[in-house]
Amino acid sequence: MKTQDSAFAPAPEPLLDLAALRADTPGCESVIHFNNAGCGLLARPVLRTMVDHLDLEATIGGYEASAARAAEVADFHAAVAQLLNTRPGNIAFAGSATHAYSKALSAIDFRPGDVILTTRNDFISNQIAFLSLRRRHGVEIVHAPDHADGSGVDVAAMAALMRARRPRLVAATHVPTNSGLVQPVAEIGRHCRELDLLYLVDACQSVGQFEIDVEEIGCDLLTATCRKFLRGPRGSGFLFVSDRVLGAGYEPLFLDMHGARWVAPGYYRPVDTAARFEEWEFPYATVLGSAAAVRYALRVGLPPVARRTPALAARLRTGLAGLPGVRVLDGGPAPAALVTVAVDGWRPEPFKAAMDARGVNSALSFREFAQFDFADKEVEWCLRLSPHYYNTEDEVDAVAAAVAELARSVR
Ligand SMILES: Cc1ncc(COP(=O)(O)O)c(C=O)c1O
């Protein structure tokens, strides 16, 4: 997240034109969408881009359509690069954040006894991937301790583990799926750079919600999806690969004819760019829709989005705080727009169904999603409410009132 140079007066606040943004978002007419951490609502230009491309494919042929839109396809890499403060050659398209993450892990030649140093709040699928690497390659998984007050990883203790264990990989999730906790990924990155350790960041829940600068974070690899706070289509994500990693010759376990040249019968050569992490086949309508979503986010402006979105979540937490039978679970000094609540006396599915019936989209998180975090919080499940900048203060208050009503109804 960007820091400000205090020697200069702050730039005038760019404002969001909420009415225009909502008019641009068809879903706003039918639902109170507080499931942006699941999947954001598409904006009209994104939808139109995708439908237009499907029409073109149907009219002139799939290969011909992608050739006709080659410049816009290439803009996926340019737009994501601008979003992350890097170059297009450092970006690879992926079918999901998890796909990008697996590709990144597959590029590391893990040996028995290698250490993966991670956090207790890293994403469930990343933890499962580490366990799978432990089973197959005998790596050791080390979880850095958290601060006792629930404010996330203790970076000093993590840095001490870096020095003592010299991990093959340091992995941190910026914002987990199961709470609004924001982990200090740039602070962790400074230690990784100082000690020259390979650093992988999962920015799936933070990209599109905050300004993400890969230089500032100091990561070697970063993964995200397009469908959440970036408001892109389902089935798309990306991987950032640093020049350090490309230059050192890292490549995924399986490359194809797009990621490598078959230069002689017994020899292939990976391409120079992050395209070595991609596959030849692209879902072109989705790639174009994702590029349109990233351009849309850049036009709206990440600084005002990064102010408004967590502020709406903070308003919701205030509305829920102190309600009998309701516990707000998010830790840390400045949580992200994932508001997680435990509600006494309800089973998860009926509770979510009751929110659905009130026109509110939400999501459930279960103990399995967050073995460490939910054990610490002593909860088996929670409701996750994740607003975005296009939601209104009235919607926030309506959602708080719906939770209050349902919590009361079991008393
Ligand atoms: C923190 C985090 N990382 C990774 C993912 C996985 O993203 P995808 O479903 O695109 O693989 C999610 C999805 O919820 C997530 O919340």
Short mmCIF file of C-alpha atoms and ligand atoms in Angstrom, two decimals:
data_model
loop_
_atom_site.label_atom_id
_atom_site.label_comp_id
_atom_site.label_asym_id
_atom_site.label_seq_id
_atom_site.Cartn_x
_atom_site.Cartn_y
_atom_site.Cartn_z
CA MET A 1 0.00 0.00 0.00
CA LYS A 2 1.40 3.37 -0.98
CA THR A 3 3.00 5.63 1.52
CA GLN A 4 2.76 9.40 1.26
CA ASP A 5 5.71 11.75 1.19
CA SER A 6 4.99 14.05 4.11
CA ALA A 7 7.18 16.81 2.59
CA PHE A 8 4.43 17.54 0.09
CA ALA A 9 0.87 18.61 0.66
CA PRO A 10 -1.50 15.70 -0.03
CA ALA A 11 -3.09 15.72 -3.48
CA PRO A 12 -6.78 16.70 -3.54
CA GLU A 13 -8.98 13.71 -2.79
CA PRO A 14 -10.37 12.16 -5.96
CA LEU A 15 -14.05 11.47 -5.41
CA LEU A 16 -16.12 8.52 -6.51
CA ASP A 17 -19.26 9.29 -8.48
CA LEU A 18 -21.34 6.70 -6.65
CA ALA A 19 -24.52 7.24 -8.67
CA ALA A 20 -22.66 6.71 -11.95
CA LEU A 21 -20.77 3.70 -10.61
CA ARG A 22 -24.00 2.09 -9.44
CA ALA A 23 -25.74 2.86 -12.73
CA ASP A 24 -22.83 1.06 -14.38
CA THR A 25 -23.42 -2.03 -12.22
CA PRO A 26 -26.59 -3.92 -13.19
CA GLY A 27 -26.49 -6.10 -10.06
CA CYS A 28 -26.99 -3.06 -7.82
CA GLU A 29 -30.62 -2.94 -8.97
CA SER A 30 -31.49 -6.38 -7.69
CA VAL A 31 -29.39 -7.25 -4.68
CA ILE A 32 -27.37 -5.91 -1.76
CA HIS A 33 -24.14 -7.52 -2.80
CA PHE A 34 -21.92 -8.09 0.25
CA ASN A 35 -20.04 -10.99 -1.29
CA ASN A 36 -17.29 -9.13 -3.11
CA ALA A 37 -14.70 -11.30 -1.39
CA GLY A 38 -16.40 -14.15 -3.25
CA CYS A 39 -16.98 -12.43 -6.56
CA GLY A 40 -17.57 -8.73 -7.28
CA LEU A 41 -20.43 -7.49 -9.45
CA LEU A 42 -19.48 -6.97 -13.09
CA ALA A 43 -19.59 -3.46 -14.47
CA ARG A 44 -21.41 -2.94 -17.78
CA PRO A 45 -18.26 -2.27 -19.88
CA VAL A 46 -16.79 -5.57 -18.67
CA LEU A 47 -19.96 -7.47 -19.47
CA ARG A 48 -20.23 -5.81 -22.89
CA THR A 49 -16.61 -6.62 -23.75
CA MET A 50 -17.16 -10.30 -23.02
CA VAL A 51 -20.49 -10.62 -24.79
CA ASP A 52 -19.12 -8.76 -27.82
CA HIS A 53 -16.21 -11.16 -28.03
CA LEU A 54 -18.42 -14.23 -27.81
CA ASP A 55 -20.52 -12.72 -30.59
CA LEU A 56 -17.41 -12.17 -32.67
CA GLU A 57 -16.25 -15.75 -32.08
CA ALA A 58 -19.65 -17.03 -33.18
CA THR A 59 -19.60 -14.78 -36.25
CA ILE A 60 -16.07 -15.14 -37.62
CA GLY A 61 -14.50 -18.07 -35.71
CA GLY A 62 -12.61 -18.38 -32.44
CA TYR A 63 -9.04 -18.17 -33.75
CA GLU A 64 -9.99 -15.37 -36.13
CA ALA A 65 -11.69 -13.43 -33.32
CA SER A 66 -8.64 -13.58 -31.05
CA ALA A 67 -6.43 -12.48 -33.95
CA ALA A 68 -8.77 -9.56 -34.63
CA ARG A 69 -8.57 -8.52 -30.96
CA ALA A 70 -4.83 -9.19 -30.48
CA ALA A 71 -4.10 -5.68 -29.21
CA GLU A 72 -6.88 -5.84 -26.60
CA VAL A 73 -5.74 -9.31 -25.52
CA ALA A 74 -2.20 -8.01 -25.04
CA ASP A 75 -3.68 -5.22 -22.95
CA PHE A 76 -4.47 -7.78 -20.23
CA HIS A 77 -0.77 -7.93 -19.42
CA ALA A 78 -0.30 -4.17 -19.77
CA ALA A 79 -3.28 -3.34 -17.56
CA VAL A 80 -2.32 -5.79 -14.79
CA ALA A 81 1.28 -4.55 -14.98
CA GLN A 82 0.09 -0.97 -14.49
CA LEU A 83 -2.07 -2.09 -11.57
CA LEU A 84 0.90 -3.74 -9.83
CA ASN A 85 3.64 -1.27 -10.86
CA THR A 86 5.57 -3.68 -13.05
CA ARG A 87 5.99 -4.50 -16.76
CA PRO A 88 3.72 -6.59 -19.01
CA GLY A 89 6.44 -9.23 -19.44
CA ASN A 90 6.27 -9.94 -15.71
CA ILE A 91 2.58 -10.94 -15.84
CA ALA A 92 1.10 -14.32 -16.67
CA PHE A 93 -2.61 -14.98 -17.14
CA ALA A 94 -3.99 -17.89 -15.09
CA GLY A 95 -7.38 -19.54 -14.81
CA SER A 96 -7.57 -18.76 -11.09
CA ALA A 97 -5.43 -17.52 -8.24
CA THR A 98 -4.93 -21.12 -7.15
CA HIS A 99 -3.81 -22.09 -10.64
CA ALA A 100 -1.28 -19.25 -10.58
CA TYR A 101 -0.13 -20.33 -7.11
CA SER A 102 0.34 -23.98 -8.10
CA LYS A 103 2.30 -22.95 -11.19
CA ALA A 104 4.54 -20.76 -9.03
CA LEU A 105 5.13 -23.57 -6.49
CA SER A 106 5.82 -26.05 -9.28
CA ALA A 107 8.76 -23.88 -10.39
CA ILE A 108 10.61 -24.45 -7.11
CA ASP A 109 12.86 -27.49 -7.04
CA PHE A 110 12.01 -28.49 -3.46
CA ARG A 111 14.36 -30.96 -1.78
CA PRO A 112 13.72 -33.03 1.38
CA GLY A 113 14.27 -30.87 4.43
CA ASP A 114 13.66 -27.57 2.61
CA VAL A 115 11.63 -25.17 4.74
CA ILE A 116 8.52 -23.31 3.64
CA LEU A 117 8.00 -20.44 6.07
CA THR A 118 4.44 -19.16 6.08
CA THR A 119 1.81 -17.68 8.37
CA ARG A 120 -1.05 -19.13 10.36
CA ASN A 121 -3.48 -17.09 8.27
CA ASP A 122 -2.38 -18.22 4.83
CA PHE A 123 -5.16 -19.35 2.52
CA ILE A 124 -6.55 -22.88 2.92
CA SER A 125 -5.59 -24.06 -0.59
CA ASN A 126 -2.04 -22.75 -0.13
CA GLN A 127 -1.77 -24.67 3.15
CA ILE A 128 -3.04 -27.81 1.41
CA ALA A 129 -0.47 -27.31 -1.36
CA PHE A 130 2.31 -27.02 1.24
CA LEU A 131 1.10 -30.22 2.91
CA SER A 132 1.07 -31.94 -0.47
CA LEU A 133 4.68 -30.78 -1.04
CA ARG A 134 5.54 -32.15 2.38
CA ARG A 135 4.06 -35.52 1.46
CA ARG A 136 5.74 -35.69 -1.95
CA HIS A 137 9.06 -33.91 -1.37
CA GLY A 138 9.58 -34.02 2.40
CA VAL A 139 9.62 -30.25 2.89
CA GLU A 140 9.12 -28.83 6.36
CA ILE A 141 6.31 -26.33 6.91
CA VAL A 142 7.00 -23.68 9.53
CA HIS A 143 4.26 -21.26 10.63
CA ALA A 144 5.48 -17.97 12.02
CA PRO A 145 3.75 -17.09 15.30
CA ASP A 146 1.01 -14.47 15.54
CA HIS A 147 0.79 -11.57 17.96
CA ALA A 148 -1.31 -12.56 20.95
CA ASP A 149 -3.84 -9.76 20.32
CA GLY A 150 -5.04 -11.23 17.01
CA SER A 151 -3.38 -8.52 14.91
CA GLY A 152 -1.62 -11.00 12.65
CA VAL A 153 1.84 -12.35 12.15
CA ASP A 154 4.71 -11.28 14.39
CA VAL A 155 7.14 -10.04 11.74
CA ALA A 156 10.12 -9.87 14.10
CA ALA A 157 9.59 -13.53 15.03
CA MET A 158 9.12 -14.40 11.35
CA ALA A 159 12.36 -12.61 10.45
CA ALA A 160 14.18 -14.51 13.21
CA LEU A 161 12.88 -17.75 11.66
CA MET A 162 14.12 -16.56 8.25
CA ARG A 163 17.60 -16.08 9.65
CA ALA A 164 17.61 -19.32 11.65
CA ARG A 165 15.99 -21.63 9.07
CA ARG A 166 16.94 -20.05 5.70
CA PRO A 167 13.62 -21.15 4.13
CA ARG A 168 13.51 -22.19 0.49
CA LEU A 169 10.29 -20.19 0.25
CA VAL A 170 8.57 -17.50 2.33
CA ALA A 171 4.83 -17.35 1.64
CA ALA A 172 2.32 -14.82 2.98
CA THR A 173 -1.32 -14.13 2.23
CA HIS A 174 -2.03 -10.39 2.29
CA VAL A 175 -5.69 -10.65 3.34
CA PRO A 176 -6.99 -14.11 4.21
CA THR A 177 -10.32 -15.46 3.03
CA ASN A 178 -11.65 -15.91 6.55
CA SER A 179 -11.27 -12.44 8.08
CA GLY A 180 -10.44 -8.81 7.39
CA LEU A 181 -6.91 -9.17 8.76
CA VAL A 182 -4.31 -7.31 6.68
CA GLN A 183 -0.88 -8.91 6.98
CA PRO A 184 2.22 -6.67 6.74
CA VAL A 185 3.44 -8.12 3.44
CA ALA A 186 5.81 -5.24 2.64
CA GLU A 187 7.48 -5.52 6.04
CA ILE A 188 7.93 -9.27 5.51
CA GLY A 189 9.24 -8.49 2.03
CA ARG A 190 11.92 -6.15 3.36
CA HIS A 191 13.37 -9.03 5.39
CA CYS A 192 13.17 -11.36 2.39
CA ARG A 193 15.06 -8.90 0.24
CA GLU A 194 17.67 -8.30 2.91
CA LEU A 195 18.22 -12.06 3.27
CA ASP A 196 17.72 -12.82 -0.43
CA LEU A 197 14.87 -15.28 0.19
CA LEU A 198 12.28 -16.29 -2.39
CA TYR A 199 8.98 -14.60 -1.47
CA LEU A 200 5.49 -15.53 -2.72
CA VAL A 201 2.50 -13.33 -1.87
CA ASP A 202 -1.17 -14.22 -2.22
CA ALA A 203 -2.91 -10.92 -2.94
CA CYS A 204 -6.22 -12.48 -3.97
CA GLN A 205 -8.37 -10.50 -1.52
CA SER A 206 -6.36 -7.27 -1.56
CA VAL A 207 -5.96 -6.57 -5.26
CA GLY A 208 -8.73 -4.22 -6.41
CA GLN A 209 -9.35 -3.15 -2.83
CA PHE A 210 -5.96 -1.59 -2.06
CA GLU A 211 -3.08 -0.23 -4.12
CA ILE A 212 -0.67 -3.10 -4.67
CA ASP A 213 2.90 -2.30 -5.64
CA VAL A 214 5.12 -5.34 -6.16
CA GLU A 215 8.24 -3.20 -5.81
CA GLU A 216 7.11 -1.90 -2.46
CA ILE A 217 6.13 -5.39 -1.29
CA GLY A 218 9.47 -6.79 -2.48
CA CYS A 219 7.94 -10.08 -3.62
CA ASP A 220 9.31 -12.46 -6.23
CA LEU A 221 5.93 -13.92 -7.07
CA LEU A 222 2.40 -12.65 -6.47
CA THR A 223 -0.93 -14.26 -7.27
CA ALA A 224 -4.49 -12.95 -7.48
CA THR A 225 -7.84 -13.52 -9.07
CA CYS A 226 -9.73 -11.04 -11.25
CA ARG A 227 -13.22 -11.89 -10.02
CA LYS A 228 -13.21 -10.49 -6.47
CA PHE A 229 -12.45 -6.85 -5.68
CA LEU A 230 -11.28 -6.26 -9.28
CA ARG A 231 -14.82 -7.11 -10.42
CA GLY A 232 -13.68 -9.21 -13.35
CA PRO A 233 -15.26 -12.40 -14.67
CA ARG A 234 -15.00 -15.80 -13.05
CA GLY A 235 -12.24 -18.13 -14.23
CA SER A 236 -9.38 -15.68 -14.44
CA GLY A 237 -6.40 -14.67 -12.36
CA PHE A 238 -2.75 -13.83 -12.76
CA LEU A 239 0.77 -14.41 -11.58
CA PHE A 240 3.42 -11.71 -11.21
CA VAL A 241 6.94 -13.07 -11.75
CA SER A 242 9.86 -10.80 -10.92
CA ASP A 243 12.89 -10.28 -13.15
CA ARG A 244 14.95 -11.94 -10.42
CA VAL A 245 12.92 -15.14 -10.77
CA LEU A 246 12.80 -15.05 -14.57
CA GLY A 247 16.53 -14.31 -14.75
CA ALA A 248 17.34 -17.17 -12.38
CA GLY A 249 15.63 -19.54 -14.82
CA TYR A 250 12.64 -20.61 -12.73
CA GLU A 251 10.03 -22.33 -14.88
CA PRO A 252 6.84 -24.27 -14.04
CA LEU A 253 7.04 -28.07 -13.98
CA PHE A 254 4.95 -28.32 -17.13
CA LEU A 255 5.47 -25.84 -19.94
CA ASP A 256 3.72 -25.96 -23.25
CA MET A 257 4.32 -24.61 -26.75
CA HIS A 258 3.36 -21.12 -25.57
CA GLY A 259 5.76 -21.09 -22.60
CA ALA A 260 8.68 -22.72 -24.36
CA ARG A 261 10.20 -23.22 -27.82
CA TRP A 262 10.94 -26.80 -28.91
CA VAL A 263 14.25 -25.84 -30.49
CA ALA A 264 15.62 -29.34 -31.22
CA PRO A 265 14.18 -32.87 -30.88
CA GLY A 266 15.73 -33.28 -27.44
CA TYR A 267 15.64 -29.72 -26.19
CA TYR A 268 13.24 -26.91 -25.28
CA ARG A 269 13.93 -23.36 -24.21
CA PRO A 270 11.53 -21.41 -21.96
CA VAL A 271 10.47 -18.01 -23.25
CA ASP A 272 12.08 -15.02 -21.54
CA THR A 273 8.90 -13.52 -20.08
CA ALA A 274 6.34 -14.63 -17.52
CA ALA A 275 4.46 -16.18 -20.46
CA ARG A 276 6.44 -19.31 -19.60
CA PHE A 277 3.88 -19.71 -16.78
CA GLU A 278 0.92 -19.52 -19.18
CA GLU A 279 -0.66 -22.06 -21.48
CA TRP A 280 -1.35 -21.76 -25.16
CA GLU A 281 -5.11 -21.87 -24.83
CA PHE A 282 -6.81 -18.78 -23.40
CA PRO A 283 -10.50 -18.17 -22.62
CA TYR A 284 -10.35 -15.04 -24.76
CA ALA A 285 -13.69 -13.50 -23.77
CA THR A 286 -12.62 -13.89 -20.14
CA VAL A 287 -9.15 -12.47 -20.75
CA LEU A 288 -10.68 -9.46 -22.52
CA GLY A 289 -13.26 -9.04 -19.75
CA SER A 290 -10.49 -9.19 -17.15
CA ALA A 291 -8.47 -6.55 -18.99
CA ALA A 292 -11.60 -4.37 -19.14
CA ALA A 293 -12.16 -4.88 -15.39
CA VAL A 294 -8.58 -3.87 -14.54
CA ARG A 295 -8.83 -0.80 -16.79
CA TYR A 296 -12.15 0.03 -15.09
CA ALA A 297 -10.53 -0.24 -11.64
CA LEU A 298 -7.69 2.02 -12.77
CA ARG A 299 -10.19 4.56 -14.12
CA VAL A 300 -12.23 4.53 -10.92
CA GLY A 301 -8.94 4.97 -9.07
CA LEU A 302 -7.44 2.71 -6.44
CA PRO A 303 -6.73 5.49 -3.89
CA PRO A 304 -10.41 6.44 -3.42
CA VAL A 305 -11.44 2.77 -3.59
CA ALA A 306 -8.89 1.93 -0.89
CA ARG A 307 -10.36 4.65 1.32
CA ARG A 308 -14.06 3.96 0.77
CA THR A 309 -14.17 0.17 0.77
CA PRO A 310 -12.60 -0.52 4.20
CA ALA A 311 -14.52 2.49 5.56
CA LEU A 312 -17.83 0.84 4.59
CA ALA A 313 -16.65 -2.33 6.34
CA ALA A 314 -15.71 -0.30 9.42
CA ARG A 315 -19.20 1.21 9.46
CA LEU A 316 -20.67 -2.28 9.32
CA ARG A 317 -18.46 -3.47 12.21
CA THR A 318 -19.65 -0.48 14.23
CA GLY A 319 -23.25 -1.37 13.43
CA LEU A 320 -22.71 -4.97 14.55
CA ALA A 321 -20.57 -4.28 17.61
CA GLY A 322 -22.36 -4.90 20.85
CA LEU A 323 -25.38 -6.66 19.32
CA PRO A 324 -26.39 -9.45 21.72
CA GLY A 325 -25.26 -12.85 20.42
CA VAL A 326 -23.10 -11.34 17.66
CA ARG A 327 -19.31 -11.35 17.72
CA VAL A 328 -17.22 -9.47 15.15
CA LEU A 329 -14.08 -11.52 14.55
CA ASP A 330 -11.71 -9.37 12.49
CA GLY A 331 -8.37 -8.46 14.04
CA GLY A 332 -5.70 -5.90 13.27
CA PRO A 333 -5.54 -2.12 13.40
CA ALA A 334 -6.98 -1.43 9.92
CA PRO A 335 -8.97 -4.40 8.66
CA ALA A 336 -9.97 -4.89 5.04
CA ALA A 337 -13.53 -5.07 3.71
CA LEU A 338 -14.13 -8.63 4.86
CA VAL A 339 -16.37 -8.43 7.90
CA THR A 340 -16.69 -11.74 9.71
CA VAL A 341 -19.26 -12.40 12.39
CA ALA A 342 -20.21 -15.32 14.61
CA VAL A 343 -23.89 -15.44 15.54
CA ASP A 344 -25.09 -17.47 18.52
CA GLY A 345 -27.93 -19.95 18.20
CA TRP A 346 -27.91 -20.36 14.42
CA ARG A 347 -26.66 -23.09 12.09
CA PRO A 348 -24.63 -21.66 9.19
CA GLU A 349 -26.77 -22.60 6.18
CA PRO A 350 -30.11 -21.39 7.62
CA PHE A 351 -28.45 -18.15 8.69
CA LYS A 352 -27.10 -17.47 5.23
CA ALA A 353 -30.44 -18.51 3.70
CA ALA A 354 -32.17 -15.97 5.96
CA MET A 355 -29.78 -13.26 4.73
CA ASP A 356 -30.46 -14.35 1.13
CA ALA A 357 -34.19 -14.05 1.83
CA ARG A 358 -33.59 -10.44 2.89
CA GLY A 359 -31.89 -9.70 -0.43
CA VAL A 360 -28.35 -9.70 1.02
CA ASN A 361 -25.57 -11.70 -0.63
CA SER A 362 -23.02 -13.02 1.85
CA ALA A 363 -20.77 -16.05 2.31
CA LEU A 364 -19.94 -18.61 4.96
CA SER A 365 -16.49 -19.53 6.26
CA PHE A 366 -15.91 -22.76 8.14
CA ARG A 367 -13.30 -24.05 10.57
CA GLU A 368 -11.76 -25.99 7.68
CA PHE A 369 -10.96 -22.72 5.88
CA ALA A 370 -8.90 -21.42 8.77
CA GLN A 371 -7.71 -24.17 11.09
CA PHE A 372 -5.46 -21.91 13.16
CA ASP A 373 -7.52 -18.72 13.14
CA PHE A 374 -10.90 -20.27 13.94
CA ALA A 375 -9.34 -22.45 16.65
CA ASP A 376 -7.92 -19.27 18.24
CA LYS A 377 -11.29 -17.55 17.95
CA GLU A 378 -13.14 -20.67 19.10
CA VAL A 379 -15.63 -20.60 16.25
CA GLU A 380 -16.77 -23.34 13.89
CA TRP A 381 -18.18 -21.00 11.28
CA CYS A 382 -18.86 -17.37 10.57
CA LEU A 383 -20.77 -15.21 8.13
CA ARG A 384 -18.57 -13.12 5.85
CA LEU A 385 -19.95 -9.78 4.66
CA SER A 386 -17.75 -8.04 2.11
CA PRO A 387 -18.91 -4.67 0.75
CA HIS A 388 -17.22 -2.82 -2.10
CA TYR A 389 -16.99 0.84 -3.04
CA TYR A 390 -20.23 0.72 -5.03
CA ASN A 391 -22.27 -0.26 -1.98
CA THR A 392 -24.02 2.53 -0.10
CA GLU A 393 -24.05 3.53 3.55
CA ASP A 394 -27.80 2.74 3.55
CA GLU A 395 -27.04 -0.79 2.39
CA VAL A 396 -24.47 -1.18 5.16
CA ASP A 397 -27.06 -0.11 7.72
CA ALA A 398 -29.68 -2.44 6.21
CA VAL A 399 -27.26 -5.37 6.43
CA ALA A 400 -26.44 -4.57 10.07
CA ALA A 401 -30.18 -4.37 10.79
CA ALA A 402 -30.78 -7.76 9.10
CA VAL A 403 -28.08 -9.42 11.23
CA ALA A 404 -29.50 -7.77 14.36
CA GLU A 405 -33.02 -8.97 13.57
CA LEU A 406 -31.87 -12.56 12.95
CA ALA A 407 -29.68 -12.62 16.06
CA ARG A 408 -32.67 -11.38 18.10
CA SER A 409 -34.99 -13.96 16.63
CA VAL A 410 -33.24 -16.87 18.40
CA ARG A 411 -33.34 -15.28 21.83
C1 LIG B 1 -6.86 -15.27 0.10
C2 LIG B 1 -7.28 -16.12 -1.05
N1 LIG B 1 -6.34 -16.70 -1.80
C3 LIG B 1 -6.64 -17.46 -2.85
C4 LIG B 1 -7.95 -17.70 -3.19
C5 LIG B 1 -8.23 -18.61 -4.33
O1 LIG B 1 -8.66 -17.94 -5.44
P1 LIG B 1 -9.22 -18.78 -6.69
O2 LIG B 1 -10.54 -19.32 -6.26
O3 LIG B 1 -9.27 -17.78 -7.80
O4 LIG B 1 -8.25 -19.87 -6.95
C6 LIG B 1 -8.97 -17.11 -2.45
C7 LIG B 1 -10.39 -17.36 -2.79
O5 LIG B 1 -11.28 -17.13 -2.04
C8 LIG B 1 -8.62 -16.31 -1.34
O6 LIG B 1 -9.56 -15.74 -0.58
#
